[in-house]
PDB file of C-alpha atoms in Angstrom:
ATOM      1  CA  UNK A 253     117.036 108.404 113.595  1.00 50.00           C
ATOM      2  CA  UNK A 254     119.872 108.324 116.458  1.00 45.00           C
ATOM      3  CA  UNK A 255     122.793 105.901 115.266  1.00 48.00           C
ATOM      4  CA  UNK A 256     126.148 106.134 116.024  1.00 54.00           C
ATOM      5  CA  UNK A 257     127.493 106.495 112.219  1.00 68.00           C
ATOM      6  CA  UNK A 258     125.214 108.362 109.622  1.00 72.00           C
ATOM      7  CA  UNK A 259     121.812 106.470 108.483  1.00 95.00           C
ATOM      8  CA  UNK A 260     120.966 106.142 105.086  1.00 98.00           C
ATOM      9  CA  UNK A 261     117.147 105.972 103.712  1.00 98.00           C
ATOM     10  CA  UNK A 262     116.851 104.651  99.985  1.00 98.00           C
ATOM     11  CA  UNK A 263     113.442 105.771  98.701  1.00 98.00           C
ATOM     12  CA  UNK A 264     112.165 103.683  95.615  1.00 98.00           C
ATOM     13  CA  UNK A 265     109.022 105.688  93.847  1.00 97.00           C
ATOM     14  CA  UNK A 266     106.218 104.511  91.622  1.00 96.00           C
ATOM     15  CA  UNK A 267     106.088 104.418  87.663  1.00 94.00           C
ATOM     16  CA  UNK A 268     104.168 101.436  86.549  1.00 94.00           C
ATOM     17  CA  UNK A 269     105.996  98.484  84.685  1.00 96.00           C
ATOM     18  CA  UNK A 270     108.730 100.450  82.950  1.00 97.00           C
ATOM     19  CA  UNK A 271     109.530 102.449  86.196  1.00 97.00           C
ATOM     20  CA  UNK A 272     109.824  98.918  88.010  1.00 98.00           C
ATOM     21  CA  UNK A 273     111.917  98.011  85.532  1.00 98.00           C
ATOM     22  CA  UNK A 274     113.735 101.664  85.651  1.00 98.00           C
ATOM     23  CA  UNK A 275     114.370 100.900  89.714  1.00 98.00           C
ATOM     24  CA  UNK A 276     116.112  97.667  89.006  1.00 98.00           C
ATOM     25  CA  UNK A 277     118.412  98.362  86.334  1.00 98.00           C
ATOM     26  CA  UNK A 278     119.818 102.029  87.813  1.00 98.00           C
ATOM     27  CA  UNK A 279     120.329  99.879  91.116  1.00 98.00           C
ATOM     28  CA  UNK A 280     121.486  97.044  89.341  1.00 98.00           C
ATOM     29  CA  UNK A 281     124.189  99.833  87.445  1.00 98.00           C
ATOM     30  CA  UNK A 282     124.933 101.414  90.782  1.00 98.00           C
ATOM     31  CA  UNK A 283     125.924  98.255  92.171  1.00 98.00           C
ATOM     32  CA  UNK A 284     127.986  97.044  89.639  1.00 98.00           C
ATOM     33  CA  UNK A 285     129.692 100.629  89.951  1.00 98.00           C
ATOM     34  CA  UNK A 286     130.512  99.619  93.316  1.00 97.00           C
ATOM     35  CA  UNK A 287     127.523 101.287  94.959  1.00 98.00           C
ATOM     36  CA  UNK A 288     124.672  98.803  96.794  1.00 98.00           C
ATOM     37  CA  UNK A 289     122.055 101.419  97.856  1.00 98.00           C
ATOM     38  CA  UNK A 290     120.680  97.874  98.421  1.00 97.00           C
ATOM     39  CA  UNK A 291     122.410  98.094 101.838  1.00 94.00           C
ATOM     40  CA  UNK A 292     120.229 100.930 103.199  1.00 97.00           C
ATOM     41  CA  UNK A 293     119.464 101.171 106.695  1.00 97.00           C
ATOM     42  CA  UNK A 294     115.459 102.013 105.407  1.00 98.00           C
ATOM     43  CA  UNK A 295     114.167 101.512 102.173  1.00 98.00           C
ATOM     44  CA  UNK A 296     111.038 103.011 101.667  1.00 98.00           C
ATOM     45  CA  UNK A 297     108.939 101.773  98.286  1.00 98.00           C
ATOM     46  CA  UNK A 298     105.784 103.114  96.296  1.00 98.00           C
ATOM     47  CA  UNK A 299     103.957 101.098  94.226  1.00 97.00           C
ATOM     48  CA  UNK A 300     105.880  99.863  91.572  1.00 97.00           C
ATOM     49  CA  UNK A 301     108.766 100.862  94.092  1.00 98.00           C
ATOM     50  CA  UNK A 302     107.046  98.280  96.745  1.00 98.00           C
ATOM     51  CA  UNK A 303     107.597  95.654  94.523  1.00 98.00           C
ATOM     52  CA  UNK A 304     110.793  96.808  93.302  1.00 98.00           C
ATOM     53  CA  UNK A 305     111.548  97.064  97.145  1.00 98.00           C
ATOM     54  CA  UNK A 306     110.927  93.327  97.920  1.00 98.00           C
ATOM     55  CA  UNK A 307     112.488  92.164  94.749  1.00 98.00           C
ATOM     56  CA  UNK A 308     115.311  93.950  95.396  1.00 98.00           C
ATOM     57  CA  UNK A 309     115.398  92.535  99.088  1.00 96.00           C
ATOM     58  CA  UNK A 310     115.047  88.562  97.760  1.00 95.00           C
ATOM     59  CA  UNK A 311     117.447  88.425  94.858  1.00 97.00           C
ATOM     60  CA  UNK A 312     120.980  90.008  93.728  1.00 97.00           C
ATOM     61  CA  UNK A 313     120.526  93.375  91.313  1.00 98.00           C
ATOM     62  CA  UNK A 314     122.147  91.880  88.485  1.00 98.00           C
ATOM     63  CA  UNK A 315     120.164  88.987  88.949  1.00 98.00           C
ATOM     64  CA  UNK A 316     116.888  90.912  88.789  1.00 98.00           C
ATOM     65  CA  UNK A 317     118.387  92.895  85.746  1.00 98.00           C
ATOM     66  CA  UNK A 318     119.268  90.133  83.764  1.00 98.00           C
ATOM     67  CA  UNK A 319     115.310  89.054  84.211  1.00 97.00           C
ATOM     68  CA  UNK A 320     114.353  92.246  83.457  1.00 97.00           C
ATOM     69  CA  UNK A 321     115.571  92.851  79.784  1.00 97.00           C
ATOM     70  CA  UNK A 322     114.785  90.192  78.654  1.00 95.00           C
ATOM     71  CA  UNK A 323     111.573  90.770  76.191  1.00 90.00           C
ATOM     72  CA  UNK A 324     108.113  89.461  77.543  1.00 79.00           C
ATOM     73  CA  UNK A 325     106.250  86.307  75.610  1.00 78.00           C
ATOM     74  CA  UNK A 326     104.622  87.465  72.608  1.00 59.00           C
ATOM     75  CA  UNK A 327     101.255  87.232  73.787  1.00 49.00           C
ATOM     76  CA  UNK A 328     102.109  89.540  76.945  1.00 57.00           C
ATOM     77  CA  UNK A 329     103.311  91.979  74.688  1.00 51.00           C
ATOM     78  CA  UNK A 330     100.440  91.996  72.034  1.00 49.00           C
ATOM     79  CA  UNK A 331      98.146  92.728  75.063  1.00 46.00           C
ATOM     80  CA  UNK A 332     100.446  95.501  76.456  1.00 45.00           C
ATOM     81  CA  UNK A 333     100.843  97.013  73.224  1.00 45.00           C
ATOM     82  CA  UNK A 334      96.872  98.052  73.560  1.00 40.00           C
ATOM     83  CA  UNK A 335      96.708 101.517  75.268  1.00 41.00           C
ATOM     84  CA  UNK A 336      93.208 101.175  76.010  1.00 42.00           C
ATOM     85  CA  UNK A 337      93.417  99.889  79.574  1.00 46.00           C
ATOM     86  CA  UNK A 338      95.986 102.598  80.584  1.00 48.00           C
ATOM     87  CA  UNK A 339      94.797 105.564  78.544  1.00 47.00           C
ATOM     88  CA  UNK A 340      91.257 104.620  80.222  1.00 69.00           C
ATOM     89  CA  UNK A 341      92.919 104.434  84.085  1.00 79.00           C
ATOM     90  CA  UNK A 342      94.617 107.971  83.685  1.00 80.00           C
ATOM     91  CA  UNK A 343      91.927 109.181  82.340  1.00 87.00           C
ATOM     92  CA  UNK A 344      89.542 108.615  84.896  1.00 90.00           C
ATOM     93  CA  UNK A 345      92.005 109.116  87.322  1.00 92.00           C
ATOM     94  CA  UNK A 346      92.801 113.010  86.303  1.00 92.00           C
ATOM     95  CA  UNK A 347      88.922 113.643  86.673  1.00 94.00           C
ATOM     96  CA  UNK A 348      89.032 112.486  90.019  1.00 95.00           C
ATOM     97  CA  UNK A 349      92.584 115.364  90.341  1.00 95.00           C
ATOM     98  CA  UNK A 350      90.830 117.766  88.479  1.00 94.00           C
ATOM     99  CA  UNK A 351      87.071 117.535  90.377  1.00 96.00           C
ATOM    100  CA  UNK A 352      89.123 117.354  94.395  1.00 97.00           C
ATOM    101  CA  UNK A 353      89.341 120.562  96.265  1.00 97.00           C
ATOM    102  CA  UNK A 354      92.422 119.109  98.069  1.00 96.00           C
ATOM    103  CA  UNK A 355      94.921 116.050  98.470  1.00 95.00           C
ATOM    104  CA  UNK A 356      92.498 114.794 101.390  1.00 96.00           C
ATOM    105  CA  UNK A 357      89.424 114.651  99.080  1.00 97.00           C
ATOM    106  CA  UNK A 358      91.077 113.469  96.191  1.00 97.00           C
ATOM    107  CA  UNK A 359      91.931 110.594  98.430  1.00 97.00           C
ATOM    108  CA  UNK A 360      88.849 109.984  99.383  1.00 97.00           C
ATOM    109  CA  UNK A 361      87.147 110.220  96.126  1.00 97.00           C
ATOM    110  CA  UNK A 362      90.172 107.885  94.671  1.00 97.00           C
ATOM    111  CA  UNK A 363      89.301 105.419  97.609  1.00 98.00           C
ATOM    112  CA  UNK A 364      85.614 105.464  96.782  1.00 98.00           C
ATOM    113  CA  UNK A 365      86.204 104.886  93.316  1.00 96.00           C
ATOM    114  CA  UNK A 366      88.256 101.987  93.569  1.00 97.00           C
ATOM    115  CA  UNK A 367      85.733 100.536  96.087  1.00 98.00           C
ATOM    116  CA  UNK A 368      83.224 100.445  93.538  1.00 97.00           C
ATOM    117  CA  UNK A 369      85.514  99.253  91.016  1.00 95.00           C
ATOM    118  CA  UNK A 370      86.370  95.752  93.715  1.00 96.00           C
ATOM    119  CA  UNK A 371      82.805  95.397  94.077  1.00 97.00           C
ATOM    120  CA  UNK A 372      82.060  94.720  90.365  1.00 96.00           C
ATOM    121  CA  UNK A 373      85.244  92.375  89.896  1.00 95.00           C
ATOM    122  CA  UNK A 374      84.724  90.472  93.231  1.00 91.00           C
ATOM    123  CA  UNK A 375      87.373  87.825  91.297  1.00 95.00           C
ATOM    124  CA  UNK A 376      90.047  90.711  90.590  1.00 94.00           C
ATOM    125  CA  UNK A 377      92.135  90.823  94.051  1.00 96.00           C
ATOM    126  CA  UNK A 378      93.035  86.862  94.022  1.00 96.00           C
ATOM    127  CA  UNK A 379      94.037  87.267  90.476  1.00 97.00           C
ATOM    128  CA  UNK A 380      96.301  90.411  91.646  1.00 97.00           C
ATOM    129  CA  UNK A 381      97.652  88.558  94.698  1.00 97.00           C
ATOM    130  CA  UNK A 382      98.642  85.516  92.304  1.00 97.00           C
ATOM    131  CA  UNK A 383     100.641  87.923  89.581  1.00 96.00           C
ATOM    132  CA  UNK A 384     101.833  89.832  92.788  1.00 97.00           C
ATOM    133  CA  UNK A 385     103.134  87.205  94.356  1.00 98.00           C
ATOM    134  CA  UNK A 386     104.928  85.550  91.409  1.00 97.00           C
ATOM    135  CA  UNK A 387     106.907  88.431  90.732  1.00 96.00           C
ATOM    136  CA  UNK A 388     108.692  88.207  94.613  1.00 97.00           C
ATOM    137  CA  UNK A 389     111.476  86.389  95.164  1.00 96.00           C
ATOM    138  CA  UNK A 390     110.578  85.778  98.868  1.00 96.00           C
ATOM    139  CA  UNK A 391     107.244  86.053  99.831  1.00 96.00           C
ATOM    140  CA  UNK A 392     108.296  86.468 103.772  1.00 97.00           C
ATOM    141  CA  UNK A 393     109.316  90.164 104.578  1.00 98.00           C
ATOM    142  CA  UNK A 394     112.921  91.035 104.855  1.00 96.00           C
ATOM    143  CA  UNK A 395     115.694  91.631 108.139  1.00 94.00           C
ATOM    144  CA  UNK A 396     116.720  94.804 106.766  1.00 93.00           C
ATOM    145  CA  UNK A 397     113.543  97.056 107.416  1.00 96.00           C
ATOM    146  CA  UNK A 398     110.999  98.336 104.308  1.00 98.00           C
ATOM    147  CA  UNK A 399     108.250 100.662 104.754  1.00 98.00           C
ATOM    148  CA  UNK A 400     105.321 100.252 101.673  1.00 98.00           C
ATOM    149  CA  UNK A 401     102.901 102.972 101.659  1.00 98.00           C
ATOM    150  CA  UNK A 402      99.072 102.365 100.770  1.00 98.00           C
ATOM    151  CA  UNK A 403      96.204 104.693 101.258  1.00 98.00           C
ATOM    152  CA  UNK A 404      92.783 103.233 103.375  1.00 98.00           C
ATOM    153  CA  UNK A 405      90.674 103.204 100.628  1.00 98.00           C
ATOM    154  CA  UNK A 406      87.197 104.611 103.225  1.00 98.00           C
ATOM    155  CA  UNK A 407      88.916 107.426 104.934  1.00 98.00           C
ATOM    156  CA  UNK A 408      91.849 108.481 102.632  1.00 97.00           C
ATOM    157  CA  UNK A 409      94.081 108.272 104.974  1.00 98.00           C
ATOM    158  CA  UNK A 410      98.210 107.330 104.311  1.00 97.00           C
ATOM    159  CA  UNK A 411      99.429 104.051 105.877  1.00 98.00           C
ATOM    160  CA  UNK A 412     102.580 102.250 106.322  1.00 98.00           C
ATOM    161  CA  UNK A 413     102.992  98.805 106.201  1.00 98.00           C
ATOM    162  CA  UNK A 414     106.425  97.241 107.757  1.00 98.00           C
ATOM    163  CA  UNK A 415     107.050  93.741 108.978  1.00 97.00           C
ATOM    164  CA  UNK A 416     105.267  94.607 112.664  1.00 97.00           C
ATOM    165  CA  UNK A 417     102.390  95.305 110.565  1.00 97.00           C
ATOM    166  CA  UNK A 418     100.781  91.994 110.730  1.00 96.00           C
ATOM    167  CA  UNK A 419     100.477  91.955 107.299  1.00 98.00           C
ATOM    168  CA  UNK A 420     101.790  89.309 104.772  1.00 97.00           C
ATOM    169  CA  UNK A 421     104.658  91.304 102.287  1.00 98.00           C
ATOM    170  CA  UNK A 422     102.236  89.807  99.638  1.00 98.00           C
ATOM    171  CA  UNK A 423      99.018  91.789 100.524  1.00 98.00           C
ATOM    172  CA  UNK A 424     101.281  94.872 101.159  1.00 98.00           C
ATOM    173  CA  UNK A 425     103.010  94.772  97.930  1.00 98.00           C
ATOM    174  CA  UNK A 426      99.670  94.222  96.183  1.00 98.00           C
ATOM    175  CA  UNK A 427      97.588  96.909  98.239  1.00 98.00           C
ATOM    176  CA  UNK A 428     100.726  99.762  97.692  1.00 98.00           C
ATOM    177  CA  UNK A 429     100.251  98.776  93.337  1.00 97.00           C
ATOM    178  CA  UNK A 430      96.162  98.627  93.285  1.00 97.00           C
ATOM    179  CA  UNK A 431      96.188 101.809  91.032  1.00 93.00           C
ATOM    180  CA  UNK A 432      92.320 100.801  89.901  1.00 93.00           C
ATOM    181  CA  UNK A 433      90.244  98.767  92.497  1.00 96.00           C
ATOM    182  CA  UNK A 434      90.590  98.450  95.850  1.00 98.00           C
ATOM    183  CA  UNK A 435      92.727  95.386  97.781  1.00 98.00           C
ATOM    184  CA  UNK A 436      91.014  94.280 101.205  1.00 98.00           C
ATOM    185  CA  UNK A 437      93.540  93.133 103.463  1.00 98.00           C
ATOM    186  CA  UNK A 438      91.610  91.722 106.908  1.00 96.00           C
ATOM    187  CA  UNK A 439      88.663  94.287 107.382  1.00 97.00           C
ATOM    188  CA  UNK A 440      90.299  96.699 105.643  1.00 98.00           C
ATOM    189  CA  UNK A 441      91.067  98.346 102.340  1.00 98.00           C
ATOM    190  CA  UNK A 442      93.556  99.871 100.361  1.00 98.00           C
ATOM    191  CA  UNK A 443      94.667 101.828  97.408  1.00 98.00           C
ATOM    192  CA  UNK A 444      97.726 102.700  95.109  1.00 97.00           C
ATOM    193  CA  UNK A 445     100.443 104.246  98.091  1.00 97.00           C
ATOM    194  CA  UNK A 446     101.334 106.933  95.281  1.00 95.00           C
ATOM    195  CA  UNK A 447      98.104 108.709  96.290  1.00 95.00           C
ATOM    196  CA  UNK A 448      99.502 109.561  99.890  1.00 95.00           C
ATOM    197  CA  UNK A 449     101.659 112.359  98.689  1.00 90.00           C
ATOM    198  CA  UNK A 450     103.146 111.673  95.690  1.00 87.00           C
ATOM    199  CA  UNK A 451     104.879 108.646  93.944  1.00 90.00           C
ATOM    200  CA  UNK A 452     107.618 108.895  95.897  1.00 95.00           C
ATOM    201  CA  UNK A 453     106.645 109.049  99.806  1.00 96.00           C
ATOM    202  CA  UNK A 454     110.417 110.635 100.450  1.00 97.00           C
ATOM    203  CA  UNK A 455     109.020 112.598 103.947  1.00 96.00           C
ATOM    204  CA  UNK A 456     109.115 109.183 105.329  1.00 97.00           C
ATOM    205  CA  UNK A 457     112.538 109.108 105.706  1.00 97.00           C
ATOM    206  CA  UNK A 458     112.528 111.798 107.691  1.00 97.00           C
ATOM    207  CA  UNK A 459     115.090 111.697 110.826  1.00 96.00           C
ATOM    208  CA  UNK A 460     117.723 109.962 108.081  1.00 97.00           C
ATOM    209  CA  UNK A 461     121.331 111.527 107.588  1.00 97.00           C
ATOM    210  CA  UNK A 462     121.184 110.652 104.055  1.00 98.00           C
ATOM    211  CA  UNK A 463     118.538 109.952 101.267  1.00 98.00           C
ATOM    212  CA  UNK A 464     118.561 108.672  98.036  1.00 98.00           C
ATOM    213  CA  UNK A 465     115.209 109.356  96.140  1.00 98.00           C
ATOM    214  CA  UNK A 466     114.689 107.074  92.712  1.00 98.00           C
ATOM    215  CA  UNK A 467     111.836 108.437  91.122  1.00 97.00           C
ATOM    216  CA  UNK A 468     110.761 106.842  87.393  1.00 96.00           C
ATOM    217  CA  UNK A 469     108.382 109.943  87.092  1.00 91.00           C
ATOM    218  CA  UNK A 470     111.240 112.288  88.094  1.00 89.00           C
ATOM    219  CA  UNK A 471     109.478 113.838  90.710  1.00 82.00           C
ATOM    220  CA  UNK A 472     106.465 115.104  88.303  1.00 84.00           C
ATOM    221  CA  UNK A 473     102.752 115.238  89.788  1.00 87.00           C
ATOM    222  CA  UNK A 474      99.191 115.523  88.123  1.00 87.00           C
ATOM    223  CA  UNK A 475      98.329 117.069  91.346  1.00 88.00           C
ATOM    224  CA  UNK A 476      97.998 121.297  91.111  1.00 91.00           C
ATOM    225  CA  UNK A 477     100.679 122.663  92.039  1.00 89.00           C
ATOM    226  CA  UNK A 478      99.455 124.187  94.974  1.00 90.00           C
ATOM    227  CA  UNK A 479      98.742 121.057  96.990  1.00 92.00           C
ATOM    228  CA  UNK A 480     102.786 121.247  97.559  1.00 88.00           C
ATOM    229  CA  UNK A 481     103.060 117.574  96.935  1.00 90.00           C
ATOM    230  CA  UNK A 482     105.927 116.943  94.405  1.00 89.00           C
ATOM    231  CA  UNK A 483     109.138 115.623  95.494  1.00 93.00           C
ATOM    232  CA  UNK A 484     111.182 118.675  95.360  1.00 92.00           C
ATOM    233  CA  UNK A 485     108.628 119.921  97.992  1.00 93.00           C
ATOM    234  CA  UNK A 486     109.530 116.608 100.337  1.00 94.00           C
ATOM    235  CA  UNK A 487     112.669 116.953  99.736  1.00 96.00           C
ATOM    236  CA  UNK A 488     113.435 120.441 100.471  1.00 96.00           C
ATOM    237  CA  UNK A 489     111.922 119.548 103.996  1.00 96.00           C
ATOM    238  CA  UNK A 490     114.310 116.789 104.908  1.00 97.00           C
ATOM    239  CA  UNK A 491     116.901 119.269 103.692  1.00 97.00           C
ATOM    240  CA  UNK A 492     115.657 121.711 106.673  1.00 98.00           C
ATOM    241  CA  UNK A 493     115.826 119.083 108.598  1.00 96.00           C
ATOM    242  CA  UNK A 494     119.512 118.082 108.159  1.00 97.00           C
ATOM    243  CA  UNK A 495     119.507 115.127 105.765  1.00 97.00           C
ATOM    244  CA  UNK A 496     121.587 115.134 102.403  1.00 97.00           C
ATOM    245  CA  UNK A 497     119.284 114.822 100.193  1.00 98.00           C
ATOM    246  CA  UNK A 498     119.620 113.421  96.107  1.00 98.00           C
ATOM    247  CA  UNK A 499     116.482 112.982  93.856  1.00 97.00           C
ATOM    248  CA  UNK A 500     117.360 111.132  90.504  1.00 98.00           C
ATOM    249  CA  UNK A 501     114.908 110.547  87.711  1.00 97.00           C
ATOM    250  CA  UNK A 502     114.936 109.140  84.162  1.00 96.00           C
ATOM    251  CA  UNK A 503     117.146 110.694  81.685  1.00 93.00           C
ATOM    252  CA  UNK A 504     115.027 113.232  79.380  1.00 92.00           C
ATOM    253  CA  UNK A 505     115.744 111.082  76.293  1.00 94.00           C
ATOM    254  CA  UNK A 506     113.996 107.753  78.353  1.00 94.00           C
ATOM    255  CA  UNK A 507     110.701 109.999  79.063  1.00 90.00           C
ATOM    256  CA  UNK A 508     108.385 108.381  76.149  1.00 91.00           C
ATOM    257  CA  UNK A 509     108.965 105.444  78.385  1.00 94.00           C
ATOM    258  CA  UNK A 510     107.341 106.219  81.427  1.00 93.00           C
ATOM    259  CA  UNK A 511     103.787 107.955  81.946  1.00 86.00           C
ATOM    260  CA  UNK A 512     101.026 107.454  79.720  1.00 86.00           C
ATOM    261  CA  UNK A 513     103.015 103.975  78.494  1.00 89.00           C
ATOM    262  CA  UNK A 514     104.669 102.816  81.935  1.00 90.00           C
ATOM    263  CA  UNK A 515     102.108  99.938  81.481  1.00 90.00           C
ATOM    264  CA  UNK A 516     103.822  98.544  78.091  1.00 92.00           C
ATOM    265  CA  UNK A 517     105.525  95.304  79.527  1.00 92.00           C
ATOM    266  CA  UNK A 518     107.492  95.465  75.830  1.00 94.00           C
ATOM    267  CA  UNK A 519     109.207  98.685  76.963  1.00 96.00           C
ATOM    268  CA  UNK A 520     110.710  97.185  80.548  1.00 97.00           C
ATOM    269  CA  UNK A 521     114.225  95.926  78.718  1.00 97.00           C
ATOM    270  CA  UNK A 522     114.691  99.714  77.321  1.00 97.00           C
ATOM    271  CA  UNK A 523     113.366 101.102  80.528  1.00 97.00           C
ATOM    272  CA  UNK A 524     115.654  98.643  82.806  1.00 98.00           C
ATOM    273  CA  UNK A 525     118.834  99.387  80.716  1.00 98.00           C
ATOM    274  CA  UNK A 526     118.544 103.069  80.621  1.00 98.00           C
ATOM    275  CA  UNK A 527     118.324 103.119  84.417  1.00 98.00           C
ATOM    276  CA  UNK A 528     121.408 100.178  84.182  1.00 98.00           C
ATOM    277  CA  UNK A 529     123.453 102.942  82.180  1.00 98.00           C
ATOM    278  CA  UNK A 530     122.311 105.931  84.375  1.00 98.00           C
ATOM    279  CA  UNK A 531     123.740 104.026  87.695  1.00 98.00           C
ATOM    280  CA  UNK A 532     127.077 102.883  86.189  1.00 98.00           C
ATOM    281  CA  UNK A 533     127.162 106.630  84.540  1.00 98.00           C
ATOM    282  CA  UNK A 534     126.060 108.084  88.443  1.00 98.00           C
ATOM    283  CA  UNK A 535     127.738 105.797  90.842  1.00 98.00           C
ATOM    284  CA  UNK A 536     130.887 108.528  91.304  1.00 97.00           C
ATOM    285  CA  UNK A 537     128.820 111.773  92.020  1.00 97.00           C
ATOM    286  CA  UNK A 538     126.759 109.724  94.811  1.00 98.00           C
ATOM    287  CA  UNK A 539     129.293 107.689  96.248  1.00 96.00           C
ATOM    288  CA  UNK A 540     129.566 110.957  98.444  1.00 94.00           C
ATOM    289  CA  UNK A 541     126.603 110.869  99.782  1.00 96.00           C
ATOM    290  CA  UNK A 542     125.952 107.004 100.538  1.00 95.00           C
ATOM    291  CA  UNK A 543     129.316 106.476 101.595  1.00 84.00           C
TER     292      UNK A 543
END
């Protein structure tokens, strides 16, 4: 990207409910640091990062944070509290990783498995689009430019939805977080954007002087390691390329709240406030870079 001062790219990966809730509150503690990564020239969001993305775009951070810690009703957290649902979904999920010869077929098997799965709920995606769109602030995309990432469910293949798109931010925040079945948008569909690489998308902002990668898996993969798709991987690319680079994860003490329970909706106000604590703790060592 050619600009007359240095450009700034502020990548937002996936983690389920806690690492939405992760995203907020370390940019929510950043800010009130002093630091609004908020004001990025690009942001570039994930999955849970695509909605953490528009959020982020519609409403203050403290605003959002102040939402976010606050503990769900009772009966949304009796029905989080059952692993079942998520236990199931990475389950099936890691046989798809495990049976792929490669990223490209493990996209396509993910896509065809999520195409069954939205033809035997034909009810699911208007039920998705409802939650989805309850959780924006603003369902109209914003000035400041966001890239979501999804994956075309058929051929496997990574896409990037923006405001030129023709898409509503809706149906691209929705497609970027359908982790099970697929989300049709027009003749098309879609699956989870974590699939295209890996949760984070970072080679996107390729071309930017300066990147700030959020990551509430901290950069981990199920993926072999030989597919080369971690974050470090991504990142040590834009590196060769010129851009300052920082990739920032969940402390190692927050870790049982992420992965296997990033679906809990009871564990968003301890996920939100460790990342609140991590950005008021980090805002000095990256004023550097995004200053």
């Amino acid at each position: 990207m050619n600009t007359s001062s240095p450009s700034r790219a502020l990548v937002l990966g996936g983690g389920g409910s806690t690492g939405n809730a992760w995203l907020i509150g370390i940019v929510a503690g950043l800010f009130e640091a002093g630091l609004d990564v908020t004001a990025a020239d690009l942001t570039i969001g994930t999955s849970a990062g695509s909605t953490a993305a528009a959020q982020l775009a519609g409403s203050p951070p403290a605003y959002l944070y102040a939402l976010t810690i606050v503990p769900p009703p009772a009966r949304q957290a009796a029905a989080s509290r059952s692993p079942r649902p998520t236990v199931n979904h990475l389950e099936r999920t890691g046989r798809i990783v495990a049976e792929s010869a490669d990223a490209a077929d493990m996209r396509r098997r993910m896509g065809a498995a999520a195409l069954e799965l939205a033809a035997a709920d034909p009810d699911w995606q208007p039920r998705w689009r409802e939650i989805v769109s309850r959780r924006l602030p603003d369902p109209r995309w914003p000035a400041r430019p966001i890239r979501i990432t999804v994956v075309d469910a058929r051929t496997g293949d990574g896409v990037v939805l923006d405001a030129d798109s023709g898409v509503d931010l809706v149906d691209a925040v929705a497609a970027s977080t359908a982790s099970a079945a697929a989300y049709r948008i027009g003749d098309d569909w879609y699956i989870d954007g974590g699939y295209r690489t890996n949760a984070e998308n970072a080679d996107l902002a390729a071309g930017y002087d300066r990147v700030l990668v959020l990551s509430p898996y901290g950069g981990r993969t199920r993926a072999p390691e030989h597919w080369h798709l971690g974050v470090e991987t991504q990142a040590d690319a834009l590196r060769a390329q010129g851009s300052r680079v920082e990739v920032i994860g969940p402390p190692a003490e927050s870790e049982h709240l992420f992965g296997v329970r990033g679906m809990d909706h009871t564990l968003r106000p301890a996920a939100a406030e460790a990342g609140h604590a991590q950005g008021l703790a980090l805002a000095p060592s990256l004023a550097g870079l995004w200053r």
